[in-house]
C-alpha cells in the first residue's frame, strides 16, 4: 500500500514543481522574472521591435504556441517524472560521499584535528557556503563544457539546443541520460570537495540555505533567472558580464550563428568562461535565431524523438566507426 502511495505521489511531482524552491520555475522566481520583464518593458531597457501591448510583449503567441513549445509542455511531464524516480534518489545517495570522503581521509592520514580558521561559526558557515557555491558552479560549467566537446555527450545535449524558441520550460528540455550524468558529475565533484573541506576545517559548519536552497542558487533564481530562457533581452554591463552570466549571454549560447558556438557555458558565474576563453559578451542587442546548425532541430519534433533521436545519432556514429 505504502509503495503504491509513494508511486502515486511521485506521479504528481510535475504539478508540485512550481511550488518547490529548488526548481527554476518555482512560482516566486517566475513572478520575480515577470517583475524584471515589467521594468524592462516600462523603461524600454531591452529591445522592443514595435509597439506591443504588455501581454503580447510578455507572452507572444508566436513563441508560446510554437510547435517547439507545444512539444515542450508535453515533454515536461515525462522528464519531471524521470527526475523524481531516478535523479532525486541518485543525488540523495551521492551526497553521502562528502562524509565518506572525510572519513577516508581521517583513516588514511590517521589525524582528525581540523585546521582552525576562526572560532566564529557564522564566519565559518559563510566561507564554507562560498566555497560550495564556487565549486558547484564550476562543476556545472565543467559538465556543460564537456557536453559540447565530447561527441556522445553532445548528442544528448542537442536536445536542449534543439529548441527553436525558448521559454522558461526549456530548462526541462534535457535528455534523461544528460539529466542523470550531469547531476552525477556535479554532485560527485561537490561532495568530494565538501569532504576534503570537512577534513581540513571540521564538520561543524553548515551551508547557508534560504527556503532549503543554497543561498547563491536562491538569489540567482530570484534575480530574473527565467529570462535566460525567454525572448526578452537583458544584458549586463561589460564588467558585470565577466562575473555573472546575463540572460542575454545564455540566449547567445542557444544561438545558431557560428560565431556564437561554444560560448558562455557558465551557469551563475561568467569567470569560468573568461578563464577558459569561451566568454562572449554582447556589446549591443543582437537578433538571435535559436536551434541547431544545419536544421538538425527538425529531428527533435516530438516527445518520442526528443528521447530517441540522440540514441539513433549515437548508433549511427558507432556503426560508421566500425564500418
Ligand atoms: Zn549548451
Ligand atoms: Zn539553455
Short mmCIF file of C-alpha atoms and ligand atoms in Angstrom, two decimals:
data_model
loop_
_atom_site.label_atom_id
_atom_site.label_comp_id
_atom_site.label_asym_id
_atom_site.label_seq_id
_atom_site.Cartn_x
_atom_site.Cartn_y
_atom_site.Cartn_z
CA UNK A 1 0.00 0.00 0.00
CA UNK A 2 2.73 2.37 1.03
CA UNK A 3 4.72 1.86 -2.17
CA UNK A 4 1.58 2.45 -4.23
CA UNK A 5 1.07 5.71 -2.39
CA UNK A 6 4.71 6.70 -2.98
CA UNK A 7 4.38 5.96 -6.69
CA UNK A 8 1.14 7.93 -6.91
CA UNK A 9 2.75 10.85 -5.08
CA UNK A 10 5.73 10.75 -7.42
CA UNK A 11 3.43 10.87 -10.43
CA UNK A 12 2.02 14.13 -9.04
CA UNK A 13 5.54 15.60 -8.88
CA UNK A 14 5.26 17.59 -12.16
CA UNK A 15 2.39 19.54 -10.57
CA UNK A 16 4.40 20.13 -7.38
CA UNK A 17 7.42 21.59 -9.20
CA UNK A 18 6.05 25.18 -9.33
CA UNK A 19 5.87 25.04 -5.52
CA UNK A 20 9.42 23.79 -4.95
CA UNK A 21 12.00 26.47 -4.23
CA UNK A 22 14.70 24.15 -5.63
CA UNK A 23 13.13 24.33 -9.10
CA UNK A 24 13.91 27.14 -11.53
CA UNK A 25 10.20 27.53 -12.29
CA UNK A 26 9.15 27.95 -8.63
CA UNK A 27 6.25 30.44 -8.62
CA UNK A 28 8.28 33.09 -6.80
CA UNK A 29 11.07 33.01 -9.41
CA UNK A 30 8.53 33.17 -12.24
CA UNK A 31 6.89 36.13 -10.52
CA UNK A 32 10.21 37.93 -9.99
CA UNK A 33 11.09 37.28 -13.65
CA UNK A 34 7.79 38.88 -14.71
CA UNK A 35 8.62 41.81 -12.44
CA UNK A 36 12.03 42.28 -14.07
CA UNK A 37 10.38 41.98 -17.53
CA UNK A 38 7.85 44.64 -16.49
CA UNK A 39 10.67 47.01 -15.57
CA UNK A 40 12.43 46.29 -18.90
CA UNK A 41 9.17 46.95 -20.78
CA UNK A 42 8.24 50.09 -18.89
CA UNK A 43 11.64 51.74 -19.11
CA UNK A 44 12.46 50.27 -22.54
CA UNK A 45 15.70 48.82 -21.26
CA UNK A 46 15.66 45.80 -23.56
CA UNK A 47 14.72 45.60 -27.18
CA UNK A 48 11.20 46.13 -28.49
CA UNK A 49 10.60 45.91 -32.25
CA UNK A 50 7.38 47.80 -32.33
CA UNK A 51 4.58 48.93 -30.07
CA UNK A 52 3.17 45.84 -28.44
CA UNK A 53 0.71 45.54 -25.63
CA UNK A 54 2.28 44.44 -22.37
CA UNK A 55 0.75 40.97 -22.58
CA UNK A 56 1.90 40.49 -26.17
CA UNK A 57 5.35 41.58 -25.11
CA UNK A 58 5.39 39.17 -22.17
CA UNK A 59 3.77 36.12 -23.78
CA UNK A 60 3.90 36.31 -27.58
CA UNK A 61 1.64 33.68 -29.16
CA UNK A 62 4.26 33.02 -31.85
CA UNK A 63 6.56 31.70 -29.12
CA UNK A 64 4.23 30.16 -26.55
CA UNK A 65 2.16 28.34 -29.21
CA UNK A 66 5.14 27.43 -31.41
CA UNK A 67 5.43 23.66 -32.15
CA UNK A 68 8.67 23.60 -30.12
CA UNK A 69 6.77 24.91 -27.08
CA UNK A 70 3.82 22.55 -27.52
CA UNK A 71 6.20 19.57 -27.59
CA UNK A 72 7.98 21.08 -24.61
CA UNK A 73 4.81 21.25 -22.49
CA UNK A 74 4.20 17.52 -23.03
CA UNK A 75 7.85 16.61 -22.52
CA UNK A 76 7.91 18.43 -19.19
CA UNK A 77 5.64 15.84 -17.54
CA UNK A 78 7.78 12.98 -18.72
CA UNK A 79 11.14 14.41 -17.68
CA UNK A 80 9.74 15.57 -14.33
CA UNK A 81 8.57 12.03 -13.52
CA UNK A 82 12.00 10.73 -14.55
CA UNK A 83 13.60 13.28 -12.24
CA UNK A 84 11.65 12.20 -9.16
CA UNK A 85 12.05 8.45 -9.78
CA UNK A 86 15.71 8.34 -10.83
CA UNK A 87 17.59 11.62 -10.44
CA UNK A 88 16.45 12.72 -6.97
CA UNK A 89 17.31 9.32 -5.33
CA UNK A 90 20.71 9.32 -7.11
CA UNK A 91 21.52 12.79 -5.77
CA UNK A 92 20.49 11.84 -2.21
CA UNK A 93 22.67 8.75 -2.42
CA UNK A 94 25.73 10.55 -3.84
CA UNK A 95 25.59 13.35 -1.25
CA UNK A 96 26.73 10.73 1.29
CA UNK A 97 30.14 10.88 -0.42
CA UNK A 98 31.01 14.07 1.44
CA UNK A 99 31.09 12.26 4.80
CA UNK A 100 32.66 9.15 3.30
CA UNK A 101 35.48 11.22 1.74
CA UNK A 102 36.10 12.93 5.09
CA UNK A 103 36.16 9.57 6.94
CA UNK A 104 38.52 8.00 4.37
CA UNK A 105 40.93 10.94 4.72
CA UNK A 106 40.89 10.62 8.53
CA UNK A 107 41.58 6.86 8.28
CA UNK A 108 44.28 7.39 5.70
CA UNK A 109 46.20 10.13 7.47
CA UNK A 110 45.42 8.97 10.98
CA UNK A 111 44.73 12.53 12.11
CA UNK A 112 41.47 14.16 13.00
CA UNK A 113 42.49 17.65 14.08
CA UNK A 114 40.98 20.13 11.67
CA UNK A 115 42.83 23.36 11.00
CA UNK A 116 41.00 26.11 12.80
CA UNK A 117 40.21 29.09 10.59
CA UNK A 118 38.18 31.04 13.09
CA UNK A 119 36.25 30.44 16.27
CA UNK A 120 33.12 32.03 14.90
CA UNK A 121 30.72 29.51 13.47
CA UNK A 122 28.88 32.10 11.38
CA UNK A 123 32.09 33.17 9.64
CA UNK A 124 32.93 29.51 9.05
CA UNK A 125 29.48 28.92 7.57
CA UNK A 126 29.83 31.91 5.24
CA UNK A 127 33.28 30.87 3.98
CA UNK A 128 32.12 27.25 3.59
CA UNK A 129 28.99 28.33 1.68
CA UNK A 130 31.03 30.49 -0.71
CA UNK A 131 33.37 27.55 -1.29
CA UNK A 132 30.45 25.20 -2.06
CA UNK A 133 28.85 27.83 -4.33
CA UNK A 134 32.05 28.24 -6.37
CA UNK A 135 32.72 24.51 -6.53
CA UNK A 136 29.12 23.65 -7.51
CA UNK A 137 29.09 26.32 -10.20
CA UNK A 138 32.43 25.17 -11.56
CA UNK A 139 31.18 21.56 -11.69
CA UNK A 140 28.14 22.83 -13.61
CA UNK A 141 30.38 24.70 -16.04
CA UNK A 142 32.64 21.67 -16.46
CA UNK A 143 29.80 19.27 -17.31
CA UNK A 144 28.30 21.78 -19.73
CA UNK A 145 31.70 22.28 -21.38
CA UNK A 146 32.17 18.50 -21.77
CA UNK A 147 28.60 18.15 -23.07
CA UNK A 148 29.64 20.36 -26.01
CA UNK A 149 33.09 18.86 -26.57
CA UNK A 150 32.55 15.08 -26.18
CA UNK A 151 30.59 13.81 -29.22
CA UNK A 152 28.39 11.29 -27.36
CA UNK A 153 27.52 13.80 -24.63
CA UNK A 154 26.79 16.40 -27.31
CA UNK A 155 24.21 14.09 -28.93
CA UNK A 156 22.29 14.13 -25.64
CA UNK A 157 22.86 17.85 -25.03
CA UNK A 158 21.48 18.63 -28.50
CA UNK A 159 18.01 18.04 -27.01
CA UNK A 160 18.37 21.27 -25.01
CA UNK A 161 19.75 23.16 -28.02
CA UNK A 162 17.11 21.85 -30.43
CA UNK A 163 14.58 24.38 -29.09
CA UNK A 164 13.78 26.86 -31.87
CA UNK A 165 12.01 29.11 -29.39
CA UNK A 166 12.89 29.24 -25.72
CA UNK A 167 10.57 29.64 -22.75
CA UNK A 168 11.14 29.08 -19.02
CA UNK A 169 10.17 25.41 -19.53
CA UNK A 170 13.21 24.95 -21.82
CA UNK A 171 15.21 24.37 -18.65
CA UNK A 172 13.42 20.99 -18.53
CA UNK A 173 14.29 20.21 -22.14
CA UNK A 174 17.06 17.81 -21.16
CA UNK A 175 17.53 14.21 -22.21
CA UNK A 176 17.13 11.79 -19.25
CA UNK A 177 20.67 10.47 -19.81
CA UNK A 178 22.06 14.01 -19.62
CA UNK A 179 19.94 14.81 -16.56
CA UNK A 180 21.40 11.79 -14.79
CA UNK A 181 25.02 12.17 -15.99
CA UNK A 182 25.07 15.92 -15.37
CA UNK A 183 23.75 15.57 -11.83
CA UNK A 184 26.08 12.65 -11.04
CA UNK A 185 29.12 14.68 -12.22
CA UNK A 186 28.12 17.81 -10.32
CA UNK A 187 27.15 16.06 -7.07
CA UNK A 188 30.29 13.86 -7.05
CA UNK A 189 32.61 16.86 -7.56
CA UNK A 190 30.77 18.93 -4.94
CA UNK A 191 30.66 16.05 -2.41
CA UNK A 192 34.36 15.25 -2.85
CA UNK A 193 35.23 18.94 -2.36
CA UNK A 194 32.96 19.19 0.67
CA UNK A 195 34.53 16.06 2.15
CA UNK A 196 38.03 17.47 1.78
CA UNK A 197 36.86 20.77 3.30
CA UNK A 198 35.30 18.94 6.26
CA UNK A 199 38.53 17.01 6.80
CA UNK A 200 40.59 20.21 6.76
CA UNK A 201 38.30 22.54 8.68
CA UNK A 202 35.96 20.35 10.70
CA UNK A 203 32.41 19.09 10.34
CA UNK A 204 30.55 21.74 12.32
CA UNK A 205 29.83 24.20 9.55
CA UNK A 206 26.61 24.20 7.61
CA UNK A 207 25.77 25.58 4.21
CA UNK A 208 23.66 28.75 4.33
CA UNK A 209 20.23 27.92 2.94
CA UNK A 210 17.20 30.02 2.02
CA UNK A 211 13.94 28.03 1.88
CA UNK A 212 16.09 24.91 1.88
CA UNK A 213 18.04 26.06 -1.19
CA UNK A 214 21.71 27.09 -1.33
CA UNK A 215 21.79 30.86 -0.84
CA UNK A 216 23.54 31.62 -4.15
CA UNK A 217 21.07 29.49 -6.13
CA UNK A 218 18.10 31.20 -4.43
CA UNK A 219 19.43 34.69 -5.21
CA UNK A 220 20.39 33.68 -8.76
CA UNK A 221 16.91 32.26 -9.49
CA UNK A 222 15.16 35.18 -7.83
CA UNK A 223 17.11 37.72 -9.90
CA UNK A 224 15.14 37.01 -13.08
CA UNK A 225 16.71 33.62 -13.87
CA UNK A 226 13.88 32.67 -16.22
CA UNK A 227 14.72 35.48 -18.63
CA UNK A 228 17.62 33.39 -19.91
CA UNK A 229 15.12 31.00 -21.47
CA UNK A 230 12.89 33.67 -22.95
CA UNK A 231 12.67 36.08 -25.89
CA UNK A 232 13.36 39.05 -23.60
CA UNK A 233 16.82 40.57 -23.90
CA UNK A 234 18.63 41.55 -20.72
CA UNK A 235 22.38 42.18 -20.97
CA UNK A 236 24.53 43.36 -18.08
CA UNK A 237 27.28 45.98 -18.31
CA UNK A 238 30.55 44.61 -19.72
CA UNK A 239 32.36 44.20 -16.42
CA UNK A 240 29.41 42.51 -14.67
CA UNK A 241 29.09 40.10 -17.62
CA UNK A 242 32.59 38.84 -16.80
CA UNK A 243 31.42 37.92 -13.29
CA UNK A 244 27.78 36.91 -13.81
CA UNK A 245 26.28 35.33 -16.94
CA UNK A 246 23.41 37.57 -18.06
CA UNK A 247 20.18 36.21 -19.58
CA UNK A 248 21.34 37.61 -22.95
CA UNK A 249 24.61 35.69 -22.65
CA UNK A 250 22.75 32.40 -22.21
CA UNK A 251 20.48 33.26 -25.15
CA UNK A 252 23.69 33.71 -27.17
CA UNK A 253 24.66 30.21 -26.04
CA UNK A 254 21.46 28.97 -27.78
CA UNK A 255 22.12 30.93 -31.00
CA UNK A 256 22.57 29.14 -34.37
CA UNK A 257 25.06 31.77 -35.53
CA UNK A 258 28.51 30.07 -35.87
CA UNK A 259 30.19 33.00 -34.13
CA UNK A 260 28.20 32.11 -31.00
CA UNK A 261 29.06 28.37 -30.97
CA UNK A 262 30.57 27.03 -27.75
CA UNK A 263 30.32 30.35 -25.93
CA UNK A 264 29.03 31.09 -22.43
CA UNK A 265 28.82 27.65 -20.81
CA UNK A 266 28.52 29.25 -17.37
CA UNK A 267 25.54 28.89 -15.05
CA UNK A 268 25.84 31.62 -12.42
CA UNK A 269 29.40 32.90 -12.87
CA UNK A 270 30.99 34.21 -16.04
CA UNK A 271 34.61 33.98 -14.93
CA UNK A 272 34.90 30.26 -15.75
CA UNK A 273 34.20 31.15 -19.38
CA UNK A 274 36.56 34.08 -19.07
CA UNK A 275 39.36 31.82 -17.77
CA UNK A 276 38.73 29.09 -20.38
CA UNK A 277 38.37 31.52 -23.29
CA UNK A 278 34.71 30.82 -24.04
CA UNK A 279 33.21 34.08 -22.73
CA UNK A 280 31.16 36.12 -25.19
CA UNK A 281 29.89 39.49 -24.01
CA UNK A 282 27.50 41.23 -26.41
CA UNK A 283 28.19 44.93 -26.88
CA UNK A 284 24.74 45.64 -28.28
CA UNK A 285 21.39 43.97 -28.82
CA UNK A 286 21.82 41.00 -31.17
CA UNK A 287 18.89 39.48 -33.03
CA UNK A 288 19.20 35.75 -32.43
CA UNK A 289 17.83 32.60 -34.00
CA UNK A 290 17.80 29.58 -31.74
CA UNK A 291 18.30 25.91 -32.53
CA UNK A 292 20.86 23.54 -34.01
CA UNK A 293 23.07 24.06 -37.06
CA UNK A 294 22.09 22.52 -40.43
CA UNK A 295 18.40 22.49 -39.48
CA UNK A 296 19.01 19.50 -37.26
CA UNK A 297 16.34 20.76 -34.85
CA UNK A 298 13.70 19.20 -37.09
CA UNK A 299 14.68 15.73 -35.86
CA UNK A 300 13.56 16.72 -32.35
CA UNK A 301 9.97 17.49 -33.27
CA UNK A 302 8.08 15.21 -30.86
CA UNK A 303 8.37 13.81 -27.34
CA UNK A 304 9.39 10.42 -28.75
CA UNK A 305 12.06 11.98 -30.96
CA UNK A 306 13.46 14.07 -28.10
CA UNK A 307 14.09 10.76 -26.33
CA UNK A 308 15.08 8.62 -29.31
CA UNK A 309 16.96 10.88 -31.72
CA UNK A 310 20.13 11.05 -29.58
CA UNK A 311 20.17 7.25 -29.35
CA UNK A 312 19.77 6.93 -33.14
CA UNK A 313 22.52 9.50 -33.72
CA UNK A 314 24.91 7.71 -31.35
CA UNK A 315 24.11 4.39 -33.02
CA UNK A 316 24.95 5.94 -36.39
CA UNK A 317 28.24 7.28 -35.06
CA UNK A 318 29.18 3.83 -33.70
CA UNK A 319 28.21 1.94 -36.86
CA UNK A 320 30.07 4.47 -39.02
CA UNK A 321 33.20 4.00 -36.94
CA UNK A 322 33.08 0.21 -37.06
CA UNK A 323 32.33 0.16 -40.82
ZN1 LIG B 1 24.82 24.04 -24.11
ZN1 LIG B 2 19.62 26.87 -22.05
#
